[in-house]
Tab-separated table of C-alpha atoms and ligand atoms in Angstrom:
chain	number	residue	atom	x	y	z
A	162	MET	CA	0.003	-0.003	-0.001
A	163	SER	CA	1.590	3.304	-0.981
A	164	THR	CA	2.031	6.080	1.523
A	165	ALA	CA	1.406	9.825	1.431
A	166	LEU	CA	3.000	12.540	3.522
A	167	ILE	CA	1.314	15.815	4.462
A	168	ILE	CA	3.465	18.505	6.009
A	169	LEU	CA	1.704	21.365	7.768
A	170	ALA	CA	3.603	24.593	7.330
A	171	ALA	CA	1.017	27.356	7.039
A	172	GLY	CA	1.514	28.882	10.490
A	173	GLN	CA	3.237	32.174	11.094
A	174	GLY	CA	5.884	31.335	13.637
A	175	THR	CA	5.618	34.698	15.396
A	176	ARG	CA	8.049	33.692	18.128
A	177	MET	CA	10.945	33.390	15.706
A	178	ASN	CA	10.871	37.212	15.573
A	179	SER	CA	11.851	37.108	11.909
A	180	ASP	CA	10.862	38.242	8.425
A	181	THR	CA	11.651	34.733	7.221
A	182	PRO	CA	8.841	32.148	7.493
A	183	LYS	CA	9.595	29.795	10.382
A	184	VAL	CA	10.017	26.631	8.331
A	185	LEU	CA	12.671	28.316	6.176
A	186	HIS	CA	14.996	28.852	9.111
A	187	LYS	CA	17.904	26.495	8.734
A	188	LEU	CA	18.981	23.511	10.760
A	189	ALA	CA	22.316	21.951	9.785
A	190	GLY	CA	22.246	24.074	6.649
A	191	ALA	CA	18.800	23.025	5.399
A	192	PRO	CA	15.431	24.751	5.879
A	193	LEU	CA	13.303	23.072	8.558
A	194	VAL	CA	10.753	22.115	5.921
A	195	TRP	CA	13.412	20.066	4.071
A	196	HIS	CA	14.030	18.047	7.218
A	197	ALA	CA	10.325	17.262	7.410
A	198	MET	CA	10.234	16.471	3.679
A	199	SER	CA	13.214	14.101	4.050
A	200	ARG	CA	10.996	11.825	6.098
A	201	ALA	CA	9.278	10.903	2.802
A	202	THR	CA	12.207	8.552	2.112
A	203	ASP	CA	11.887	6.894	5.539
A	204	ILE	CA	8.231	6.033	4.948
A	205	ASP	CA	8.630	5.502	1.203
A	206	ALA	CA	5.981	8.147	0.434
A	207	LYS	CA	4.692	8.185	-3.114
A	208	LYS	CA	3.240	11.640	-2.656
A	209	THR	CA	4.353	14.594	-0.526
A	210	LEU	CA	2.073	17.569	0.058
A	211	VAL	CA	3.126	20.732	1.849
A	212	VAL	CA	0.368	22.963	3.224
A	213	VAL	CA	1.475	26.598	3.027
A	214	GLY	CA	-0.042	29.914	4.112
A	215	HIS	CA	2.105	32.535	5.831
A	216	GLY	CA	5.052	33.297	3.534
A	217	GLY	CA	3.597	30.603	1.287
A	218	ASP	CA	5.323	31.676	-1.934
A	219	GLN	CA	8.726	31.448	-0.303
A	220	VAL	CA	7.939	28.182	1.452
A	221	ALA	CA	6.598	26.716	-1.795
A	222	ALA	CA	9.725	27.739	-3.724
A	223	SER	CA	11.980	26.155	-1.116
A	224	ALA	CA	9.924	22.952	-0.992
A	225	LYS	CA	10.015	22.702	-4.811
A	226	ALA	CA	13.767	23.208	-4.797
A	227	PHE	CA	14.112	20.194	-2.530
A	228	ASP	CA	11.610	18.021	-4.400
A	229	PRO	CA	10.186	19.247	-7.712
A	230	ASP	CA	7.366	16.670	-7.434
A	231	VAL	CA	6.021	18.040	-4.146
A	232	GLU	CA	2.411	19.252	-4.219
A	233	ILE	CA	1.842	22.673	-2.723
A	234	ILE	CA	-1.523	23.125	-1.032
A	235	TRP	CA	-2.654	26.587	0.000
A	236	GLN	CA	-4.406	27.268	3.280
A	237	THR	CA	-5.116	30.982	3.043
A	238	GLN	CA	-6.684	31.240	6.487
A	239	GLN	CA	-5.230	29.275	9.363
A	240	ASN	CA	-8.297	27.741	10.967
A	241	GLY	CA	-6.442	24.955	12.708
A	242	THR	CA	-4.525	21.782	12.020
A	243	GLY	CA	-7.680	19.866	10.995
A	244	HIS	CA	-8.612	22.629	8.561
A	245	ALA	CA	-5.078	22.510	7.158
A	246	VAL	CA	-5.308	18.771	6.448
A	247	LEU	CA	-8.782	19.253	4.922
A	248	GLN	CA	-7.205	21.421	2.203
A	249	THR	CA	-5.490	18.302	0.846
A	250	ALA	CA	-8.814	16.435	0.404
A	251	ASP	CA	-9.012	16.956	-3.374
A	252	ALA	CA	-5.368	16.094	-3.954
A	253	LEU	CA	-5.759	12.864	-1.977
A	254	ALA	CA	-9.329	12.012	-3.010
A	255	ASP	CA	-8.370	8.634	-4.491
A	256	PHE	CA	-5.657	7.806	-2.009
A	257	THR	CA	-6.309	4.657	0.003
A	258	GLY	CA	-2.957	4.008	1.742
A	259	PRO	CA	-1.693	5.384	5.066
A	260	ILE	CA	-1.336	9.149	5.271
A	261	PHE	CA	1.292	10.603	7.585
A	262	VAL	CA	0.773	14.129	8.910
A	263	LEU	CA	3.890	15.926	10.126
A	264	PHE	CA	4.559	19.488	11.178
A	265	GLY	CA	7.070	21.482	9.127
A	266	ASP	CA	8.802	22.675	12.273
A	267	THR	CA	9.618	19.261	13.783
A	268	PRO	CA	12.969	18.260	12.309
A	269	LEU	CA	14.351	15.534	14.571
A	270	LEU	CA	12.018	12.587	13.946
A	271	GLN	CA	13.787	9.262	13.501
A	272	PRO	CA	13.087	6.719	10.752
A	273	ASP	CA	12.455	3.878	13.234
A	274	THR	CA	9.747	5.858	14.980
A	275	LEU	CA	7.838	6.421	11.767
A	276	GLN	CA	8.356	2.768	10.884
A	277	ASN	CA	6.735	1.778	14.196
A	278	MET	CA	3.745	3.945	13.304
A	279	ARG	CA	3.555	2.283	9.912
A	280	THR	CA	3.564	-1.114	11.591
A	281	ALA	CA	0.599	-0.059	13.753
A	282	TYR	CA	-1.255	0.849	10.544
A	283	ASP	CA	-0.335	-2.516	9.014
A	284	ASN	CA	-1.779	-4.163	12.120
A	285	GLY	CA	-5.119	-2.453	11.636
A	286	ALA	CA	-4.908	0.930	13.385
A	287	ALA	CA	-7.050	3.575	11.662
A	288	VAL	CA	-5.335	6.401	13.552
A	289	THR	CA	-1.861	6.190	15.071
A	290	VAL	CA	-0.541	9.108	17.088
A	291	LEU	CA	3.052	9.685	18.084
A	292	GLY	CA	3.146	10.404	21.807
A	293	PHE	CA	5.851	11.203	24.332
A	294	ASP	CA	6.157	11.672	28.058
A	295	ALA	CA	6.543	15.412	28.498
A	296	GLN	CA	8.814	16.838	31.199
A	297	ASN	CA	6.560	19.861	31.145
A	298	PRO	CA	3.259	19.062	29.409
A	299	GLY	CA	2.202	22.769	29.316
A	300	GLY	CA	0.371	23.541	26.082
A	301	TYR	CA	0.558	20.091	24.491
A	302	GLY	CA	-2.482	18.041	23.637
A	303	ARG	CA	-2.997	15.227	26.215
A	304	LEU	CA	-3.404	11.625	25.090
A	305	ILE	CA	-6.219	9.924	26.935
A	306	VAL	CA	-5.575	6.207	26.779
A	307	ASN	CA	-7.612	3.194	27.831
A	308	GLY	CA	-5.736	-0.107	27.659
A	309	ASP	CA	-4.107	-0.235	24.249
A	310	GLN	CA	-6.606	2.200	22.756
A	311	LEU	CA	-6.133	5.920	22.422
A	312	GLN	CA	-9.573	7.284	23.310
A	313	GLN	CA	-9.202	10.979	22.742
A	314	ILE	CA	-6.777	13.865	22.420
A	315	VAL	CA	-7.645	16.826	24.610
A	316	GLU	CA	-6.005	20.139	23.789
A	317	ALA	CA	-4.501	21.892	26.818
A	318	LYS	CA	-6.886	24.823	26.403
A	319	ASP	CA	-9.861	22.494	26.649
A	320	ALA	CA	-8.533	20.138	29.317
A	321	THR	CA	-9.946	19.625	32.800
A	322	GLU	CA	-7.580	19.810	35.768
A	323	ASP	CA	-7.441	16.004	35.876
A	324	GLN	CA	-6.639	15.782	32.168
A	325	LYS	CA	-3.934	18.417	32.535
A	326	ARG	CA	-2.119	16.106	34.935
A	327	VAL	CA	-1.648	13.559	32.124
A	328	THR	CA	1.943	13.693	30.946
A	329	LEU	CA	1.557	11.539	27.812
A	330	CYS	CA	1.375	14.205	25.112
A	331	ASN	CA	0.705	14.570	21.418
A	332	SER	CA	3.781	15.207	19.288
A	333	GLY	CA	1.560	16.240	16.389
A	334	VAL	CA	2.656	13.345	14.162
A	335	MET	CA	-0.140	11.092	12.981
A	336	CYS	CA	-0.595	8.217	10.603
A	337	VAL	CA	-4.174	7.855	9.416
A	338	ASP	CA	-5.800	5.298	7.144
A	339	GLY	CA	-6.440	7.193	3.889
A	340	THR	CA	-9.839	5.546	3.454
A	341	VAL	CA	-11.192	7.227	6.622
A	342	LEU	CA	-9.138	10.411	7.147
A	343	PHE	CA	-11.387	12.814	5.259
A	344	SER	CA	-14.615	11.289	6.473
A	345	LEU	CA	-13.344	11.694	10.071
A	346	LEU	CA	-12.361	15.295	9.356
A	347	ALA	CA	-15.820	15.980	7.921
A	348	ASP	CA	-17.229	15.444	11.421
A	349	VAL	CA	-14.775	17.798	13.180
A	350	THR	CA	-16.307	21.008	14.532
A	351	SER	CA	-14.785	24.196	15.882
A	352	ASP	CA	-16.653	23.814	19.159
A	353	ASN	CA	-13.568	24.299	21.367
A	354	ALA	CA	-11.630	26.958	23.245
A	355	ALA	CA	-9.659	28.063	20.171
A	356	GLY	CA	-12.623	28.006	17.797
A	357	GLU	CA	-10.498	26.008	15.357
A	358	LEU	CA	-10.805	22.733	13.504
A	359	TYR	CA	-8.408	20.525	15.433
A	360	LEU	CA	-6.827	17.570	13.657
A	361	THR	CA	-6.658	15.969	17.079
A	362	SER	CA	-10.470	15.757	17.228
A	363	ILE	CA	-10.463	12.876	14.742
A	364	VAL	CA	-9.364	10.480	17.481
A	365	GLY	CA	-12.566	10.801	19.540
A	366	ILE	CA	-14.632	10.604	16.347
A	367	ALA	CA	-12.803	7.476	15.198
A	368	ARG	CA	-13.322	5.801	18.592
A	369	ASN	CA	-17.068	6.559	18.421
A	370	ARG	CA	-17.087	4.699	15.122
A	371	GLY	CA	-15.332	1.782	16.796
A	372	LEU	CA	-12.085	2.293	14.879
A	373	ASP	CA	-8.712	1.213	16.231
A	374	CYS	CA	-6.622	4.158	17.545
A	375	ARG	CA	-3.070	3.659	18.837
A	376	VAL	CA	-0.212	5.531	20.431
A	377	ILE	CA	3.397	4.952	19.437
A	378	ARG	CA	5.853	6.486	21.891
A	379	CYS	CA	9.188	8.172	21.318
A	380	ALA	CA	11.700	10.240	23.264
A	381	GLU	CA	10.674	13.821	23.861
A	382	SER	CA	13.844	15.063	22.164
A	383	GLU	CA	12.687	13.549	18.889
A	384	THR	CA	9.485	15.560	18.803
A	385	LEU	CA	11.077	18.909	19.569
A	386	GLY	CA	9.137	21.544	17.629
A	387	VAL	CA	10.949	24.739	16.738
A	388	ASN	CA	8.980	27.789	17.836
A	389	SER	CA	11.745	30.213	18.740
A	390	ARG	CA	15.398	30.796	17.981
A	391	GLN	CA	16.207	29.211	21.311
A	392	ASP	CA	14.411	26.068	20.159
A	393	LEU	CA	16.298	26.250	16.871
A	394	ALA	CA	19.627	26.401	18.723
A	395	ILE	CA	18.614	23.430	20.897
A	396	ALA	CA	17.529	21.464	17.824
A	397	GLU	CA	20.809	22.296	16.072
A	398	ALA	CA	22.793	21.026	19.065
A	399	ALA	CA	20.737	17.817	19.119
A	400	PHE	CA	21.195	17.321	15.380
A	401	GLN	CA	24.940	17.853	15.639
A	402	SER	CA	25.443	15.524	18.556
A	403	ARG	CA	23.532	12.803	16.703
A	404	ALA	CA	25.552	13.411	13.519
A	405	ARG	CA	28.840	13.188	15.443
A	406	LEU	CA	27.876	9.924	17.112
A	407	SER	CA	26.831	8.400	13.839
A	408	ALA	CA	30.087	9.574	12.190
A	409	LEU	CA	32.054	7.846	14.960
A	410	ASP	CA	29.951	4.689	14.504
A	411	ASN	CA	30.650	4.813	10.772
A	412	GLY	CA	34.398	4.597	11.303
A	413	ILE	CA	35.348	8.259	11.111
A	414	THR	CA	37.872	9.701	13.557
A	415	LEU	CA	36.826	12.977	15.173
A	416	GLU	CA	39.679	14.333	17.245
A	417	ALA	CA	37.406	16.883	18.905
A	418	PRO	CA	33.827	15.874	18.078
A	419	ASP	CA	32.163	18.919	19.641
A	420	SER	CA	34.004	21.271	17.318
A	421	VAL	CA	32.942	19.641	14.060
A	422	ARG	CA	29.818	21.022	12.432
A	423	PHE	CA	28.023	18.773	9.942
A	424	ALA	CA	25.382	19.668	7.385
A	425	PHE	CA	22.158	17.728	6.888
A	426	ASP	CA	23.628	15.901	3.878
A	427	THR	CA	27.340	15.478	4.688
A	428	VAL	CA	28.641	12.128	3.436
A	429	ILE	CA	31.968	10.848	4.774
A	430	GLY	CA	33.692	7.543	4.082
A	431	ARG	CA	35.419	5.203	6.502
A	432	ASP	CA	38.783	5.989	8.055
A	433	VAL	CA	38.543	9.688	7.333
A	434	VAL	CA	40.243	11.761	10.022
A	435	LEU	CA	38.658	15.053	11.019
A	436	GLU	CA	40.851	17.324	13.095
A	437	PRO	CA	39.246	19.932	15.392
A	438	ASN	CA	37.137	22.865	14.182
A	439	ILE	CA	35.805	21.861	10.800
A	440	TYR	CA	32.685	23.313	9.171
A	441	PHE	CA	30.713	21.367	6.589
A	442	GLY	CA	28.249	23.389	4.547
A	443	PRO	CA	25.712	21.539	2.387
A	444	GLY	CA	26.737	19.144	-0.366
A	445	VAL	CA	30.050	17.748	0.866
A	446	THR	CA	31.217	14.219	0.084
A	447	ILE	CA	34.492	12.827	1.361
A	448	GLU	CA	35.959	9.479	0.343
A	449	THR	CA	37.746	6.901	2.419
A	450	GLY	CA	40.998	7.751	4.100
A	451	ALA	CA	41.018	11.484	3.495
A	452	HIS	CA	42.410	13.699	6.225
A	453	ILE	CA	40.778	17.057	6.887
A	454	ARG	CA	42.976	19.216	9.031
A	455	ALA	CA	41.924	21.822	11.573
A	456	PHE	CA	39.932	24.988	10.820
A	457	SER	CA	38.809	24.044	7.348
A	458	HIS	CA	35.536	25.166	5.752
A	459	LEU	CA	33.961	22.987	3.057
A	460	GLU	CA	30.763	23.310	1.028
A	461	SER	CA	29.369	21.646	-2.108
A	462	CYS	CA	32.624	19.920	-2.880
A	463	HIS	CA	34.085	16.454	-3.276
A	464	VAL	CA	37.241	15.134	-1.630
A	465	SER	CA	38.580	11.820	-2.991
A	466	LYS	CA	40.540	9.026	-1.394
A	467	GLY	CA	43.672	9.909	0.457
A	468	CYS	CA	43.458	13.675	0.052
A	469	VAL	CA	44.846	15.990	2.708
A	470	VAL	CA	42.990	19.276	3.160
A	471	GLY	CA	43.998	22.136	5.447
A	472	PRO	CA	44.729	23.292	8.039
A	473	TYR	CA	42.788	26.501	7.290
A	474	ALA	CA	41.597	25.480	3.840
A	475	ARG	CA	38.428	26.653	2.147
A	476	LEU	CA	36.735	24.416	-0.405
A	477	ARG	CA	33.924	26.340	-2.069
A	478	PRO	CA	31.155	25.035	-4.336
A	479	GLY	CA	32.436	23.012	-7.252
A	480	ALA	CA	35.803	22.111	-5.752
A	481	GLU	CA	36.570	18.532	-6.868
A	482	LEU	CA	39.708	16.908	-5.530
A	483	GLY	CA	41.068	13.787	-7.214
A	484	ASN	CA	42.729	10.920	-5.332
A	485	GLY	CA	45.657	11.975	-3.208
A	486	ALA	CA	45.411	15.701	-3.961
A	487	LYS	CA	46.823	18.044	-1.310
A	488	ILE	CA	45.310	21.377	-0.392
A	489	GLY	CA	47.268	23.238	2.234
A	490	ASN	CA	46.938	26.187	4.558
A	491	PHE	CA	45.108	29.349	3.518
A	492	VAL	CA	44.169	27.914	0.143
A	493	GLU	CA	40.784	28.615	-1.446
A	494	ILE	CA	39.430	26.409	-4.221
A	495	LYS	CA	36.244	27.280	-6.140
A	496	ALA	CA	34.663	25.522	-9.143
A	497	ALA	CA	37.892	23.748	-9.933
A	498	GLN	CA	39.039	20.217	-10.566
A	499	ILE	CA	42.256	19.379	-8.813
A	500	GLU	CA	43.330	16.113	-10.394
A	501	GLU	CA	45.110	13.155	-8.852
A	502	ASN	CA	48.125	13.928	-6.668
A	503	ALA	CA	48.163	17.618	-7.591
A	504	LYS	CA	49.405	19.909	-4.811
A	505	VAL	CA	48.207	23.361	-3.871
A	506	ASN	CA	49.928	23.740	-0.572
A	507	HIS	CA	50.101	27.344	0.541
A	508	PHE	CA	48.273	30.687	0.305
A	509	THR	CA	46.640	30.250	-3.074
A	510	TYR	CA	43.365	31.023	-4.840
A	511	VAL	CA	42.203	28.599	-7.516
A	512	GLY	CA	38.886	29.469	-9.173
A	513	ASP	CA	37.202	28.236	-12.395
A	514	ALA	CA	40.013	25.927	-13.337
A	515	ARG	CA	41.429	22.503	-13.932
A	516	VAL	CA	44.746	21.602	-12.350
A	517	GLY	CA	46.143	18.471	-13.983
A	518	GLU	CA	47.487	15.320	-12.376
A	519	GLY	CA	50.702	15.710	-10.420
A	520	THR	CA	50.917	19.461	-10.930
A	521	ASN	CA	52.435	21.629	-8.212
A	522	ILE	CA	51.063	25.108	-7.609
A	523	GLY	CA	53.572	27.247	-5.739
A	524	ALA	CA	52.837	29.372	-2.690
A	525	GLY	CA	50.811	32.515	-3.202
A	526	THR	CA	49.617	31.740	-6.717
A	527	ILE	CA	46.447	33.511	-7.806
A	528	PHE	CA	44.135	32.348	-10.550
A	529	CYS	CA	42.758	35.700	-11.794
A	530	ASN	CA	39.397	34.377	-12.962
A	531	TYR	CA	37.301	37.544	-12.830
A	532	ASP	CA	37.646	40.592	-15.053
A	533	GLY	CA	35.124	42.600	-13.096
A	534	VAL	CA	32.228	41.420	-15.260
A	535	ASN	CA	32.795	37.825	-16.370
A	536	LYS	CA	34.479	34.717	-14.996
A	537	HIS	CA	37.042	32.921	-17.158
A	538	PHE	CA	38.617	29.485	-17.116
A	539	THR	CA	42.226	28.477	-16.487
A	540	ASP	CA	43.424	25.088	-17.686
A	541	ILE	CA	46.647	23.691	-16.276
A	542	GLY	CA	47.931	20.392	-17.648
A	543	LYS	CA	49.724	17.459	-15.985
A	544	ASN	CA	52.965	17.651	-14.056
A	545	VAL	CA	53.213	21.403	-14.430
A	546	PHE	CA	55.283	23.471	-12.019
A	547	ILE	CA	53.845	26.897	-11.228
A	548	GLY	CA	56.404	29.024	-9.405
A	549	SER	CA	55.404	30.876	-6.257
A	550	ASN	CA	53.644	34.208	-6.419
A	551	SER	CA	52.473	33.776	-9.979
A	552	ALA	CA	49.266	35.213	-11.395
A	553	LEU	CA	47.398	33.308	-14.080
A	554	VAL	CA	45.152	35.725	-15.926
A	555	ALA	CA	42.189	33.778	-17.335
A	556	PRO	CA	41.282	32.685	-19.898
A	557	VAL	CA	44.627	30.986	-20.168
A	558	SER	CA	46.062	27.500	-20.459
A	559	VAL	CA	49.355	25.870	-19.526
A	560	GLY	CA	50.304	22.626	-21.287
A	561	ASP	CA	51.587	19.392	-19.714
A	562	ASN	CA	55.074	19.459	-18.163
A	563	ALA	CA	55.389	23.228	-18.544
A	564	PHE	CA	57.274	25.379	-16.024
A	565	ILE	CA	56.227	28.849	-14.906
A	566	ALA	CA	58.940	30.916	-13.319
A	567	THR	CA	58.274	32.425	-9.916
A	568	GLY	CA	56.523	35.772	-9.867
A	569	SER	CA	55.184	35.512	-13.403
A	570	VAL	CA	52.030	37.177	-14.603
A	571	ILE	CA	50.804	34.753	-17.248
A	572	THR	CA	48.477	36.334	-19.800
A	573	GLU	CA	49.195	34.109	-22.774
A	574	ASN	CA	48.864	30.342	-23.231
A	575	VAL	CA	51.987	28.331	-22.417
A	576	PRO	CA	52.612	25.315	-24.688
A	577	ALA	CA	53.444	21.918	-23.201
A	578	GLU	CA	57.005	21.504	-21.906
A	579	ASP	CA	57.847	25.223	-22.295
A	580	MET	CA	59.157	27.504	-19.602
A	581	ALA	CA	57.377	30.853	-19.225
A	582	ILE	CA	59.027	33.782	-17.487
A	583	ALA	CA	56.774	36.806	-17.332
A	584	ARG	CA	58.352	39.343	-15.012
A	585	ALA	CA	60.815	42.226	-15.199
A	586	ARG	CA	64.425	41.074	-15.576
A	587	GLN	CA	66.572	41.702	-12.494
A	588	ILE	CA	69.352	44.298	-12.635
A	589	ASN	CA	72.076	44.438	-9.911
A	590	LYS	CA	73.809	47.840	-9.463
A	591	PRO	CA	77.131	47.293	-7.697
A	592	GLY	CA	77.445	49.203	-4.390
A	593	LEU	CA	74.342	51.300	-4.967
A	594	GLY	CA	72.460	49.774	-2.069
A	595	LYS	CA	74.923	50.947	0.544
A	596	ARG	CA	75.352	54.370	-1.086
A	597	VAL	CA	71.606	55.025	-0.987
A	598	MET	CA	71.345	53.972	2.672
A	599	ASP	CA	74.288	56.157	3.668
A	600	ARG	CA	72.712	59.143	1.947
A	601	LEU	CA	69.360	58.597	3.658
A	602	ARG	CA	71.011	58.245	7.096
A	603	ALA	CA	73.073	61.382	6.557
A	604	ALA	CA	69.959	63.337	5.622
A	605	LYS	CA	68.353	62.234	8.893
A	606	GLY	CA	71.473	63.251	10.864
A	607	LYS	CA	72.505	59.730	11.952
B	207	UD1	C1	-0.539	20.977	18.071
B	207	UD1	C2	-1.529	19.902	18.502
B	207	UD1	C3	-1.206	19.475	19.931
B	207	UD1	C4	0.222	18.978	20.027
B	207	UD1	C5	1.185	20.057	19.515
B	207	UD1	C6	2.574	19.481	19.423
B	207	UD1	C7	-3.621	20.369	17.354
B	207	UD1	C8	-4.972	20.941	17.465
B	207	UD1	N1	-2.871	20.440	18.455
B	207	UD1	O1	-0.787	22.122	18.860
B	207	UD1	O2	-2.082	18.439	20.332
B	207	UD1	O3	0.557	18.631	21.353
B	207	UD1	O4	0.794	20.508	18.206
B	207	UD1	O5	3.482	20.494	19.089
B	207	UD1	O6	-3.254	19.840	16.308
B	207	UD1	N2	-0.739	24.773	11.059
B	207	UD1	C9	-1.221	25.009	9.801
B	207	UD1	N3	-2.448	25.562	9.659
B	207	UD1	C10	-3.215	25.884	10.727
B	207	UD1	C11	-2.710	25.653	12.020
B	207	UD1	C12	-1.475	25.078	12.166
B	207	UD1	O7	-0.560	24.715	8.800
B	207	UD1	O8	-4.314	26.390	10.512
B	207	UD1	C13	0.576	24.163	11.212
B	207	UD1	C14	1.573	25.075	11.901
B	207	UD1	O9	2.319	25.829	10.946
B	207	UD1	C15	2.458	24.085	12.625
B	207	UD1	C16	1.532	22.936	12.944
B	207	UD1	O10	0.454	23.051	12.054
B	207	UD1	O11	3.496	23.593	11.814
B	207	UD1	C17	1.048	22.918	14.379
B	207	UD1	O12	0.339	24.075	14.667
B	207	UD1	P1	0.425	24.784	16.077
B	207	UD1	O13	-0.420	25.990	16.035
B	207	UD1	O14	1.832	24.905	16.491
B	207	UD1	O15	-0.299	23.686	16.990
B	207	UD1	P2	-0.167	23.580	18.572
B	207	UD1	O16	-1.083	24.540	19.172
B	207	UD1	O17	1.231	23.606	18.974
B	208	MG	MG1	3.085	24.276	18.113
């Protein structure tokens, strides 16, 4: 039976104190709504729908960027979580499998938890709710359970004093049989303290129809909803500590785990060593046995087997390092292929380029890729030696086995095996150095 995923993301998120819609705030480099959308893979969803309202155009654009097949459903007035799900009725009219409802601001759910909910559906539950034991139940909906049946969800605003003492709370995640979801919602009324259509009301309605309603439990930390920037910081810390533990379990050495910052999609092979203070932006892949030294910053780049990067290196989008390449301190690489065993060891900028196999780029070399309006390409062949403090003014190419003398400003192509010297010739004037110094000292009265 195929699965659908509805993500509710129409709310305003006032407590973020931001012009940016809440679900577009980033966790581990990805908007919160992407984290929720990623759950589609865990439950093998055939269809993902995101319900948008506040900042809907922006949220829709971001959701589409993550998954072009996502369906955007508008909820122009926010009349409650039940009302939000009702907006998907047409899009899901013929859908008969389980439908998961998640909130766009709840990024830490684990695959196993959703799998457990799916199993409850497979075992006949019409409605399965993800619950947790709340340290401080406050404003959460309370789960009223009888034996193995969930009888009702009571919102805090509507709860009696007795019900408020219940600590088993609603995370907001539900899995509902698609053949009954919309007929249950049709019976929901706004007869409650908030005057809204609560999604949570479907539980009582389902029980009155004799349907099976279950609770699956998870740790409170998993259901953390982001409502404020403090919550976002707490969620980020939780994400990072999980990512570090799983990196260690996957055979990666972290010399100082707390100082490594992963992105939502960082992929690292076995036996990679990460020194302290490393920042991974989105889109980084690192192959087996690479060594990333301290204080390096990497985003949208690929590091192959056996590379050494850093300390203090910056790999910007489009940096592709071949096997065994070495990128040293204070080197920046952007949109460039550094082929096998090439070395760029000190104080260099390489942008919009190819650096061939085995080539050595001397200290302080600059690839001058930008003329103020356009970017241009530099192509360096195999086993080239580029002397220190050279400038390569793109577009330009240097053939295999060529040699560029130190301090050259290369504006013309260099054929293979040639030596290029592009700097003023040195002139030595015998004794003039001392004579000039003597004159200057005399003028100053020394
Ligand atoms: C909801 C649950 C509550 C649960 C809590 C967990 C209901 C009625 N209550 O309460 O039982 O304990 O979450 O955090 O479901 N949204 C829309 N459209 C709307 C209203 C909300 O898209 O009209 C979205 C919001 O953007 C948000 C999510 O639904 O992502 C939850 O809404 P929120 O107002 O935070 O619900 P709570 O009052 O926290
Ligand atoms: Mg909430």
